[in-house]
Coordinates of C-alpha atoms in Angstrom, one line a residue:
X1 CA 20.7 -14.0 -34.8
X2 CA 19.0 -14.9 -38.1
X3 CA 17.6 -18.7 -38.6
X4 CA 18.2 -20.1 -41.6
X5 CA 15.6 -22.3 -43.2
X6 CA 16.0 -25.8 -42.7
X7 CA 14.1 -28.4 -44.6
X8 CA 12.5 -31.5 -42.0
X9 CA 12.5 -34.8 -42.7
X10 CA 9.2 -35.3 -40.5
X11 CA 5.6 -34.0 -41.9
X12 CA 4.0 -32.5 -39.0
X13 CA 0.1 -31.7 -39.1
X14 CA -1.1 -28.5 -40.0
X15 CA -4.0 -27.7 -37.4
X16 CA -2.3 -25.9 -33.7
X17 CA -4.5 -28.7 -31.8
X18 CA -3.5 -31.9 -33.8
X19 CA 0.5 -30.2 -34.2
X20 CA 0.7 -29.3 -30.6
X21 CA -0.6 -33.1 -29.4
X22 CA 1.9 -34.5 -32.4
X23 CA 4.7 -32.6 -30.8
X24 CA 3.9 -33.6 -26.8
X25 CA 3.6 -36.7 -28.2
X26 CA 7.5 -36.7 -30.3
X27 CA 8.8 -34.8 -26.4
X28 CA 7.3 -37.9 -24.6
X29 CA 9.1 -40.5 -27.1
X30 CA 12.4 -38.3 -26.1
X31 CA 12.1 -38.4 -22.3
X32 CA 11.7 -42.0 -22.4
X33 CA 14.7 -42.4 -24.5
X34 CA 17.1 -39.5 -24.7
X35 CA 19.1 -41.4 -27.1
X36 CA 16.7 -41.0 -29.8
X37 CA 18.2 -37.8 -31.1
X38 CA 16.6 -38.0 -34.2
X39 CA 13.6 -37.0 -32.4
X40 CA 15.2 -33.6 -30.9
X41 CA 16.7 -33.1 -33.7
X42 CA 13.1 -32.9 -35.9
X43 CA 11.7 -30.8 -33.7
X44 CA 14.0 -28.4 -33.6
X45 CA 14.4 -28.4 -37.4
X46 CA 10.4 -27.9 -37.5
X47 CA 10.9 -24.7 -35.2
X48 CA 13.8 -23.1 -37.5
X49 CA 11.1 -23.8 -40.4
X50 CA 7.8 -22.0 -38.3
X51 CA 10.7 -18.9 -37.3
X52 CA 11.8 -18.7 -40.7
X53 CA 8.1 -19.0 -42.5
X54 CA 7.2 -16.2 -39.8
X55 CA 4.5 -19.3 -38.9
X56 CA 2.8 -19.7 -35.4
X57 CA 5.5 -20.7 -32.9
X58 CA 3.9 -21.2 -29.5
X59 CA 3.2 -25.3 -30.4
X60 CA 7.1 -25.4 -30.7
X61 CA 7.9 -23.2 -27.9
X62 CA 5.7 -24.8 -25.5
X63 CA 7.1 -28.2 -26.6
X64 CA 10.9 -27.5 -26.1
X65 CA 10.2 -25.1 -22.7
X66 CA 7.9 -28.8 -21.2
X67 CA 11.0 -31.1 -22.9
X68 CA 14.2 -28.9 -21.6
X69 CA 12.2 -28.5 -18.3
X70 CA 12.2 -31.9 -17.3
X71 CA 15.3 -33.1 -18.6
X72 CA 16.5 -30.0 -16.1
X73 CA 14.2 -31.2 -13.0
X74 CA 15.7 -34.6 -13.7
X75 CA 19.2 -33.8 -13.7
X76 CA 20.2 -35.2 -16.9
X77 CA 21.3 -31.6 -17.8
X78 CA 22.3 -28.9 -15.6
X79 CA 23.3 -26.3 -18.3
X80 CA 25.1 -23.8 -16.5
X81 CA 27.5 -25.8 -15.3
X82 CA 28.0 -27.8 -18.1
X83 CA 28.7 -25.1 -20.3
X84 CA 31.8 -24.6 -18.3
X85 CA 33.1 -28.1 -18.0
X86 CA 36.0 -28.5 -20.6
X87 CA 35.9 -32.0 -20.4
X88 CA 37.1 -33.7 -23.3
X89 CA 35.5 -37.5 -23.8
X90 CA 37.3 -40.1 -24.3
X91 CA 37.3 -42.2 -27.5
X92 CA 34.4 -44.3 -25.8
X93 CA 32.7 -42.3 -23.8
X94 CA 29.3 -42.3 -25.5
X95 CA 27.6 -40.8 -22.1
X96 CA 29.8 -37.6 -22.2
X97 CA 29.8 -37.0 -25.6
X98 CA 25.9 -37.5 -25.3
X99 CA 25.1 -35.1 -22.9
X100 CA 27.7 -32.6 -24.6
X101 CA 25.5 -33.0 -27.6
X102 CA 22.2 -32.3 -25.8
X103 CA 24.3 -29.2 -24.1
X104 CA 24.4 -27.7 -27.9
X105 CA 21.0 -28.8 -28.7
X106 CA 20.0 -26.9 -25.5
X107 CA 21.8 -23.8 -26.3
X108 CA 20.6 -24.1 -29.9
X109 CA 17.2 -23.9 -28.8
X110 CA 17.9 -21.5 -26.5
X111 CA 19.1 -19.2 -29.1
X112 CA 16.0 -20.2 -31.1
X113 CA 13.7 -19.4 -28.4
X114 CA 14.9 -16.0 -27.9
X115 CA 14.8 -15.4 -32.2
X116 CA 11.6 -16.0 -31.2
X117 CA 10.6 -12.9 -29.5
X118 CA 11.8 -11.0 -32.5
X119 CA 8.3 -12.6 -33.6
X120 CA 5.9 -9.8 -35.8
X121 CA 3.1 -11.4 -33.8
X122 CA 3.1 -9.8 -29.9
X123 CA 1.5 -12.8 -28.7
X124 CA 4.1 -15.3 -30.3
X125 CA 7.2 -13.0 -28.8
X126 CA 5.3 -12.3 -25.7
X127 CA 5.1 -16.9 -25.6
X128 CA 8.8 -17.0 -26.0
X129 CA 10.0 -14.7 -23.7
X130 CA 7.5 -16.9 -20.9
X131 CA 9.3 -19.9 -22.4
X132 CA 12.3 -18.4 -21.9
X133 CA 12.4 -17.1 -18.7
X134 CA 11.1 -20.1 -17.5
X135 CA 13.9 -22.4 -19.0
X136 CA 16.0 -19.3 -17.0
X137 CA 14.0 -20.4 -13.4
X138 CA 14.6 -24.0 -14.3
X139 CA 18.0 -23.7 -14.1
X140 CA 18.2 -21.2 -11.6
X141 CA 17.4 -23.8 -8.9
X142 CA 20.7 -25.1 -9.8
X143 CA 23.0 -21.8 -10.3
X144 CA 21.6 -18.9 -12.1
X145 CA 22.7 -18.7 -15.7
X146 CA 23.5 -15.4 -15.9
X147 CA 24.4 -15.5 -19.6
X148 CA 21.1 -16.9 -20.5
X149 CA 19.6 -13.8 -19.0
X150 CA 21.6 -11.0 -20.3
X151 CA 20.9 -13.4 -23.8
X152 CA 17.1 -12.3 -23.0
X153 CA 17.5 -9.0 -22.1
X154 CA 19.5 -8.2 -25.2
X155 CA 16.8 -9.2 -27.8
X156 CA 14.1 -7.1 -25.7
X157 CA 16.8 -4.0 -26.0
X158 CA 15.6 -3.8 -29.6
X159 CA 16.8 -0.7 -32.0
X160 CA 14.0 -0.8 -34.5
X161 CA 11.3 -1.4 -32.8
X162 CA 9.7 -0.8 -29.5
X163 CA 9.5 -3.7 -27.2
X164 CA 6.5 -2.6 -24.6
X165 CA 4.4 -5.6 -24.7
X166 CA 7.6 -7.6 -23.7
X167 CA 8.5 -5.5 -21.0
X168 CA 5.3 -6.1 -19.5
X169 CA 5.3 -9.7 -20.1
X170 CA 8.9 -9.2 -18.1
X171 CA 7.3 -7.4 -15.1
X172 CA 5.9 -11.3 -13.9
X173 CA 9.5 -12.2 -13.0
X174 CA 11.3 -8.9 -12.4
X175 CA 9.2 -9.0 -9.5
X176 CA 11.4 -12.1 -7.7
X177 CA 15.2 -10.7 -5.9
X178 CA 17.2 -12.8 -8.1
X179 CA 16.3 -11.6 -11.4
X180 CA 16.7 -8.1 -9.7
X181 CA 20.2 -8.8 -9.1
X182 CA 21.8 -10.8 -12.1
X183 CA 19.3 -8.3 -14.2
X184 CA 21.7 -5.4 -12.4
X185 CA 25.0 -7.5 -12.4
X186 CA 24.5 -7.4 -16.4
X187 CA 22.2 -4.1 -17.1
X188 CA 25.6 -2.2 -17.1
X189 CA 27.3 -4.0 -20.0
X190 CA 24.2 -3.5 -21.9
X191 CA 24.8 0.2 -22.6
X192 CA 26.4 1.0 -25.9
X193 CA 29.9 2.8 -25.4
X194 CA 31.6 3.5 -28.7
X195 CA 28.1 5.3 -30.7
X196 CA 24.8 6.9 -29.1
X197 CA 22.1 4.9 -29.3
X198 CA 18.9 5.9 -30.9
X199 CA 15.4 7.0 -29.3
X200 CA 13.8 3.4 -30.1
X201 CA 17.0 2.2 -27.9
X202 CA 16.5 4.5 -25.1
X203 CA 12.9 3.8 -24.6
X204 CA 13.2 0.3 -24.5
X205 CA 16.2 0.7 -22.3
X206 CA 14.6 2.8 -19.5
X207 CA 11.4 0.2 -20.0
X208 CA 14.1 -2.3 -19.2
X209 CA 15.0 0.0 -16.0
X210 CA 11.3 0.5 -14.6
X211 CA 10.6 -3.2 -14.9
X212 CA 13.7 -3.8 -12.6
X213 CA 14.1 -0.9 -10.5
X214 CA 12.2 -1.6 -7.0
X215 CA 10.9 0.1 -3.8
X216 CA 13.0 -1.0 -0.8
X217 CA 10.1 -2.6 0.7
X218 CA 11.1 -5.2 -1.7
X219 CA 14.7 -5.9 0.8
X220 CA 12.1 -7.0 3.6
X221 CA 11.3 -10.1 1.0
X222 CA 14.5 -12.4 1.5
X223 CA 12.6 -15.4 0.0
X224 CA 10.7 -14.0 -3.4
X225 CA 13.0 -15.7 -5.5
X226 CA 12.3 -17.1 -8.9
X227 CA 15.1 -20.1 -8.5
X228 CA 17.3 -21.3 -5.6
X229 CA 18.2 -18.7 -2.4
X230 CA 20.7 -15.8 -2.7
X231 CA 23.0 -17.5 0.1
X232 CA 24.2 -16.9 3.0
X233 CA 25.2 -13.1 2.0
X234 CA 21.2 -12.7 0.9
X235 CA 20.8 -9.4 -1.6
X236 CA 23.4 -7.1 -2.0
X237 CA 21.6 -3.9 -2.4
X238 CA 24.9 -2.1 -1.8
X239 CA 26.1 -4.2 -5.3
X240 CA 23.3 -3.2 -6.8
X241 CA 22.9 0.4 -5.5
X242 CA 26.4 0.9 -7.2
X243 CA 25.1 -0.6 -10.7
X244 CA 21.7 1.8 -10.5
X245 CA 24.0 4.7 -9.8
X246 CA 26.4 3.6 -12.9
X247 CA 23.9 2.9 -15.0
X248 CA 21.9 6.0 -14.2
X249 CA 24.8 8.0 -15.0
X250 CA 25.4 6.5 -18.5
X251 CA 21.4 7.7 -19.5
X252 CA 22.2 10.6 -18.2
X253 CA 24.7 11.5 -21.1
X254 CA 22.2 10.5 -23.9
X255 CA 20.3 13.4 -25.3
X256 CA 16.4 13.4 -24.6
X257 CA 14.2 14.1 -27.0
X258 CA 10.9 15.2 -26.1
X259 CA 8.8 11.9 -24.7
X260 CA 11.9 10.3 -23.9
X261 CA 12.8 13.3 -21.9
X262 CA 9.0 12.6 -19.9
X263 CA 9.7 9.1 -19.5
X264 CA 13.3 9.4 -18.0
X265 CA 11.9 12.3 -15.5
X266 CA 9.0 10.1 -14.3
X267 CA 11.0 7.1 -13.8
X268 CA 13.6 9.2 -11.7
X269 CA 10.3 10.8 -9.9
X270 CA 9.0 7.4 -9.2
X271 CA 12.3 5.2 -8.9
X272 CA 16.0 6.1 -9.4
X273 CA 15.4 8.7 -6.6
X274 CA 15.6 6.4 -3.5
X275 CA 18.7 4.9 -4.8
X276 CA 20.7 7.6 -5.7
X277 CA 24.7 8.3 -3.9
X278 CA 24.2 12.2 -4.5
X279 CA 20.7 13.4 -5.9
X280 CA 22.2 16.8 -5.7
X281 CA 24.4 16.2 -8.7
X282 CA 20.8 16.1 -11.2
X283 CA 20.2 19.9 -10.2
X284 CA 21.4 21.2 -13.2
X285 CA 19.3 18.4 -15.8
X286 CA 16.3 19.4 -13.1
X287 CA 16.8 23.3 -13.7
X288 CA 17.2 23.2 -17.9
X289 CA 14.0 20.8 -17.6
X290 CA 11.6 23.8 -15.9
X291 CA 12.4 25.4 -18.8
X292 CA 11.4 23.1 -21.7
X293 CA 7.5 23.8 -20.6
X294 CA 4.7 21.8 -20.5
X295 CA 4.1 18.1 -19.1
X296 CA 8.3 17.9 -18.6
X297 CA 8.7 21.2 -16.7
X298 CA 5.8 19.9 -14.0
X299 CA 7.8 16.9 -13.9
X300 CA 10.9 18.5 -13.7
X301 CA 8.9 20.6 -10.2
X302 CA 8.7 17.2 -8.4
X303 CA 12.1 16.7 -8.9
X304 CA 12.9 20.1 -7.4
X305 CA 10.9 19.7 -5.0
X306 CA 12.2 16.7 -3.6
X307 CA 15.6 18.0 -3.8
X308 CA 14.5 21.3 -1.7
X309 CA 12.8 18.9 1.1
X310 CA 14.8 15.8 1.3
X311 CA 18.8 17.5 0.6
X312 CA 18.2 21.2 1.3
X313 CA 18.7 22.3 -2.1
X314 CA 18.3 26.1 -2.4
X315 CA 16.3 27.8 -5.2
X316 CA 15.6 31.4 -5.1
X317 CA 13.9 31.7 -8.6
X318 CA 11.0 28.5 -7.6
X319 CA 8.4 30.3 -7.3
X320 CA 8.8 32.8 -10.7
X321 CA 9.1 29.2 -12.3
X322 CA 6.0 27.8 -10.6
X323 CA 4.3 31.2 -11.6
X324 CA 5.0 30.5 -15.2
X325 CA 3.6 27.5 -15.4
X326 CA -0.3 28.6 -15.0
X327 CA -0.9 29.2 -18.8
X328 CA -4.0 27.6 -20.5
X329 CA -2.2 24.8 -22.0
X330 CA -1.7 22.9 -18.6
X331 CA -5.2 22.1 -18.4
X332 CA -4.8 20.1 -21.3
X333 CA -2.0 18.1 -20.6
X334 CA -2.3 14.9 -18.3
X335 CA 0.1 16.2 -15.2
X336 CA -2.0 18.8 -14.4
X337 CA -3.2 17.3 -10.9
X338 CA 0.6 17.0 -10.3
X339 CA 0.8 20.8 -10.7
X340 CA -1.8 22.3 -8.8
X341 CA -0.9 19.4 -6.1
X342 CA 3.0 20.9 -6.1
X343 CA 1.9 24.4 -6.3
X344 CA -1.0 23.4 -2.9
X345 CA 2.6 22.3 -1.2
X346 CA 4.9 25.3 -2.2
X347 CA 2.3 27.7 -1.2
X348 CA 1.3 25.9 1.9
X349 CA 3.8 28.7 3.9
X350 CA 1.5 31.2 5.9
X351 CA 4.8 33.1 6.1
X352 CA 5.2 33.6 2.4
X353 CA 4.7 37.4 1.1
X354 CA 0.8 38.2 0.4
X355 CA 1.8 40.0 -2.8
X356 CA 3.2 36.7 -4.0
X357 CA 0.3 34.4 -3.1
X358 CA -1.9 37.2 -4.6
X359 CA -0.5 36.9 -7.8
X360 CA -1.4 33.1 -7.8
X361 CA -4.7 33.5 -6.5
X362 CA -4.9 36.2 -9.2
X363 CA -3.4 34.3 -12.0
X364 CA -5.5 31.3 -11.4
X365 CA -8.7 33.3 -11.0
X366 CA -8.4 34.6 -14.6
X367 CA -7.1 31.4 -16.1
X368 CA -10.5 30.4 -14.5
X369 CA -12.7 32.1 -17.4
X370 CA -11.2 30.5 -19.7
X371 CA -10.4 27.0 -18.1
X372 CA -12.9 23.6 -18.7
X373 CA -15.1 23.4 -15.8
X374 CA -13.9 20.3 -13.9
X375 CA -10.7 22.7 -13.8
X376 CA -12.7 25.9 -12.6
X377 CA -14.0 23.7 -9.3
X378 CA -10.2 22.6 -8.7
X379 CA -9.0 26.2 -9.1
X380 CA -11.6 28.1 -6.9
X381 CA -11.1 25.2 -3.9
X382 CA -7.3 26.3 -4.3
X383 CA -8.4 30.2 -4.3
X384 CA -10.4 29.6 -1.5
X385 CA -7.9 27.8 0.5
X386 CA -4.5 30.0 -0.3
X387 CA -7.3 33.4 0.9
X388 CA -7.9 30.7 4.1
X389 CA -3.6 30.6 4.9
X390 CA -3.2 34.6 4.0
X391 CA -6.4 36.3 5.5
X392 CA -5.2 39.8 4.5
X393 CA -5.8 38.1 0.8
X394 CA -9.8 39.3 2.1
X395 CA -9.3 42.4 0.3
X396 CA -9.2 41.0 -2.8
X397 CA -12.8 40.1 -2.1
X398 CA -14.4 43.1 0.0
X399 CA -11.9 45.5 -0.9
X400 CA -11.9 48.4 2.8
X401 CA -12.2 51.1 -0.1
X402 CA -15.2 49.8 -2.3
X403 CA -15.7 51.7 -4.7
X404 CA -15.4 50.5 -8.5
X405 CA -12.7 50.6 -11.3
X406 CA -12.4 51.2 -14.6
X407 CA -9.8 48.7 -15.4
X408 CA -8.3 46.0 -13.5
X409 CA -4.6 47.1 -12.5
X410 CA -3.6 43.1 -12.1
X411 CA -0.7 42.7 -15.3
X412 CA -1.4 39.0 -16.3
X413 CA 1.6 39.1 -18.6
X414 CA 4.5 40.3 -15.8
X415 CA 6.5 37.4 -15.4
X416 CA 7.1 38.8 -11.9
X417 CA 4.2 37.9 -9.4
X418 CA 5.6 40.1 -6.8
X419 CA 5.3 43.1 -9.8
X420 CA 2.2 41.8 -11.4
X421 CA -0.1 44.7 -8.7
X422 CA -2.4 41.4 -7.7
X423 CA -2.8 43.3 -4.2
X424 CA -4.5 46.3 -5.9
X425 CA -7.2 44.0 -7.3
X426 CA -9.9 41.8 -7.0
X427 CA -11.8 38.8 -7.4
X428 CA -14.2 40.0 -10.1
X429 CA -13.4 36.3 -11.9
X430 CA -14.9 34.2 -9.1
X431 CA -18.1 36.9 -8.9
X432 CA -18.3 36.4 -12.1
X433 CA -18.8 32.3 -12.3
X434 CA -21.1 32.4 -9.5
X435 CA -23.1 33.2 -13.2
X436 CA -21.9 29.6 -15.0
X437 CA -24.3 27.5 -16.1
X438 CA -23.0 24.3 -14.0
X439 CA -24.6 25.0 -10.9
X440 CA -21.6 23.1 -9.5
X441 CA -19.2 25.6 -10.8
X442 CA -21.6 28.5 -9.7
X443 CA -22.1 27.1 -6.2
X444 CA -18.1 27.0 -5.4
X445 CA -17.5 30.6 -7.1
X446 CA -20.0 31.8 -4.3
X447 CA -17.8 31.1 -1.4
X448 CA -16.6 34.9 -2.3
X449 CA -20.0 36.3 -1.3
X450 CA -20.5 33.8 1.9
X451 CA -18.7 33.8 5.0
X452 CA -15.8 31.4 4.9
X453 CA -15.1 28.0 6.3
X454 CA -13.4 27.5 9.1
X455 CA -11.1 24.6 7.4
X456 CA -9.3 24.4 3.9
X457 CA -11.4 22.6 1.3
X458 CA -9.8 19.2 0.4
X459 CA -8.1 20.0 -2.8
X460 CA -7.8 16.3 -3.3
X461 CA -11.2 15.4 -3.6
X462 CA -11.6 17.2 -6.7
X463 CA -7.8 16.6 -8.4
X464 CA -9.1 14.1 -10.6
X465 CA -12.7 15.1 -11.4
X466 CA -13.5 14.9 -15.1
X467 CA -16.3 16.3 -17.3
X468 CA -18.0 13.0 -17.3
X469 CA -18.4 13.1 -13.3
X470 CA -19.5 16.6 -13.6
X471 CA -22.2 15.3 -16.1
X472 CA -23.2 12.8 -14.4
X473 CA -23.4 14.6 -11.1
X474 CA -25.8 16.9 -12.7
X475 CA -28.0 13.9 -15.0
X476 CA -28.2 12.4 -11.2
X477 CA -29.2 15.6 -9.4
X478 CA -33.1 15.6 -9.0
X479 CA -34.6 18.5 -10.7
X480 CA -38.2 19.4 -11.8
X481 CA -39.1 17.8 -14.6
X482 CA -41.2 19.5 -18.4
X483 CA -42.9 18.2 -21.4
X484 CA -40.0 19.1 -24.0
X485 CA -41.0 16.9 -26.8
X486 CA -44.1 14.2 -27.5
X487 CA -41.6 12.4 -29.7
X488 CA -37.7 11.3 -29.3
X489 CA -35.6 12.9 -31.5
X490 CA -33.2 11.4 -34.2
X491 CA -30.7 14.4 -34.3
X492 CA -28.0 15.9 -32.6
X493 CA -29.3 15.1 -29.2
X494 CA -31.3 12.2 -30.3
X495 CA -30.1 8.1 -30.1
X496 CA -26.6 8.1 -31.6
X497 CA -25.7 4.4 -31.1
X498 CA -25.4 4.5 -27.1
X499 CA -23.6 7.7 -27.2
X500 CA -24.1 9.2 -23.6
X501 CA -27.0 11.8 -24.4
X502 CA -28.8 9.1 -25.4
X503 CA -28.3 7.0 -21.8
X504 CA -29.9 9.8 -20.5
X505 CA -33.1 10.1 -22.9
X506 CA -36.4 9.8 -21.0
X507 CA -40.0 10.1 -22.3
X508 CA -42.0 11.7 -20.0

């Protein structure tokens, strides 16, 4: 809806304090006399002005949320119900035809309210939506307007641009059981039918879904409402399961382009999952995503994975696929601690074949040379751990032959691990990074020439190290300290604005 600019009778001051107190002040003078309308009636025309100057808006909004509000809490409007009352008023009665005509004003602003997060400013949309929603909890204490709602989620479901900053202004009520509901008793009727929607429609509409989608810890809250109770019949996740599982199918049809295709598999990973009729049925979306690569196809691993444990989904190929995904590009993508974390679980088996763990330990041992080094301390406590579940993998540290070779017989590019000869080989990586320059890399290659532990390194401890912990893990470590320098230098490694060499500058 477009507002049309609408010249006010009424100068109002230009500075946000003086305008704000002039317009509590013009809300008072219509609380104590509703039939003033000339009053309403100038400050909506000032608000049609500020939307169409593209003018500050929060004086207005806050004005008409306070006004509305208690004209609400009084009862001298009750909206919803209103809106369905086809009275017609007699000839002479002034109070119905009165309270019809602050109905429309209502629903004027309303309208208004929502143009409103259409604002350029994220701060002045971000206002209306709280303005909004809390005209929507208002009335909710009397019967939930429903069409108010789906009025509010419609603007956020934007096509031409993206709406994040509301959608996380939104998370503050989608949090209470009623909005869960009536958001799912309309989210259906949102989807577009006769054309597909495009990408800046689909993101917005699965950050609709994440902001209303909900653990089922939430059931055990009967009373986190925004407005009145649910009744007698409390939430009816069974209504709502239905609508997920409708919905879900509709987004399912769109086409995914590549970071809508990551943000549809994380928020099935991390909530459509639980609510789903028949999982089973996203097997085939699951299997074409393991083969798009990179952050998607780890994604698309979890989503295997859970259908292997949890419905007894059978995949011979899994591990080939898992195999695959250990190229250099993974340690530069952000799932990577997803990966090795799915990988630690798929080869947790001690009843797995050792020429198929070999090739991972392998694999991982020369992607090793070449990985950063908070990666290289991950990789060698995974090493260490698969060689701890598979002891005959021993030989690929003190092979019962000895002897030296002229080549290593391990084929990095067979696709096959069980083909790749990993058995015939060895660990010549990890002797090799006992050499690294971070003694922390060094010290966990040498668990190769030291007897092993007794337990599995915790792989989680290390997950989410980054270079910065390694460097400060080594600035912290004490070590013996030279004369370098007599002055502090001013290049490269000298005082760069607070840069973090410089933290670390000391004069001896």
């Amino acid at each position: 809806m477009s507002v049309p600019f609408v010249s006010h009778s009424t100068q109002f001051p230009s500075g946000s304090k003086s305008l704000s107190k002039q317009l509590k002040k013009k809300a008072a003078e219509f609380l104590e006399c509703t039939r003033e309308t000339t009053i309403l009636v100038e400050i909506l025309d000032y608000f049609k002005e500020c939307l169409a100057r593209k003018a500050p808006i929060t004086p207005c909004l806050l004005t008409l949320e306070y006004l509305f509000t208690e004209l609400i809490r009084r009862g001298e409007m009750r909206p919803a119900a209103e809106e369905m009352d086809t009275e017609v008023p007699l000839e002479n009665d002034t109070h119905t035809k009165h309270r019809q005509w602050m109905q429309a004003q209502y629903k004027e602003s309303f309208e208004m309210i929502v143009e409103g997060m259409r604002h350029e400013k994220q701060s002045e949309a971000c206002q209306a939506l709280t303005a909004a929603m809390k005209l929507v909890a208002a009335e909710s204490h009397h019967q939930f307007p429903t069409a108010r709602l789906k009025h509010i989620l419609t603007a956020m479901l934007s096509t031409e641009c993206l709406n994040k900053h509301l959608f996380n202004r939104f998370l503050e009520y989608s949090s209470y059981l009623d909005v869960i509901f009536y958001c799912w008793k309309t989210v259906p009727s949102l989807v577009p039918r006769t054309s597909p929607p495009n990408d800046v429609f689909k993101q917005n509409f699965l950050l609709l879904l994440d902001a209303i989608l909900f653990g089922k810890d939430k059931l055990k809250e009967p009373d986190n409402v925004l407005g009145a109770s649910l009744g007698a019949g409390g939430f009816d996740y069974a209504y709502v399961r239905k609508q997920i599982n409708r919905t879900w199918g509709f987004v399912m049809n769109w086409e995914h382009s590549g970071v809508l295709h990551e943000q549809l598999l994380m928020l099935l990973l991390e909530k459509v999952f639980a609510h789903l009729d028949k999982p089973v049925l996203l097997t085939d979306f699951l299997m074409d995503s393991l083969d798009v690569g990179g952050t998607v196809s780890v994604l698309a691993l979890q989503g295997v994975f859970v259908l292997i444990q949890q419905h007894n989904l059978t995949y011979p190929n899994i591990y080939e696929k898992l195999y695959s995904m250990f190229e250099p590009e993974i340690f530069h993508t952000k799932f990577k601690a997803r990966l090795f974390y799915l990988a630690d679980i798929f080869l947790s088996s001690s009843h797995l074949p050792e020429g198929l763990v070999a090739a991972f330990v392998k694999r991982l041992a020369r992607l090793a040379l070449i990985a950063p080094p908070q990666d290289i301390v991950i990789i060698l406590r995974f090493v260490g751990n698969l060689i701890l579940r598979h002891p005959a993998l021993k030989r690929l540290m003190f092979h019962p032959t000895g002897g030296s070779a002229s080549s290593d017989p391990y084929v990095m590019e067979e696709r096959d691990p069980i083909k790749s000869q990993a058995l015939e080989s060895s660990l010549w990586e990890v002797a090799a990074l006992q050499n690294h320059v971070l003694p922390s890399v060094a010290s966990a290659a040498r668990f190769v020439s030291n007897p092993l532990p007794s337990v599995e390194w915790d792989l989680s401890a290390v997950l989410e190290i980054n270079e910065n912990d390694i460097f400060h893990k080594e600035i912290v470590s004490k070590t013996k300290e030279f004369f370098v320098n007599i002055d502090r230098p001013t290049g490269v490694y000298g005082y760069c604005g607070g840069q973090l060499s410089s933290q670390y500058w000391k004069l001896f």
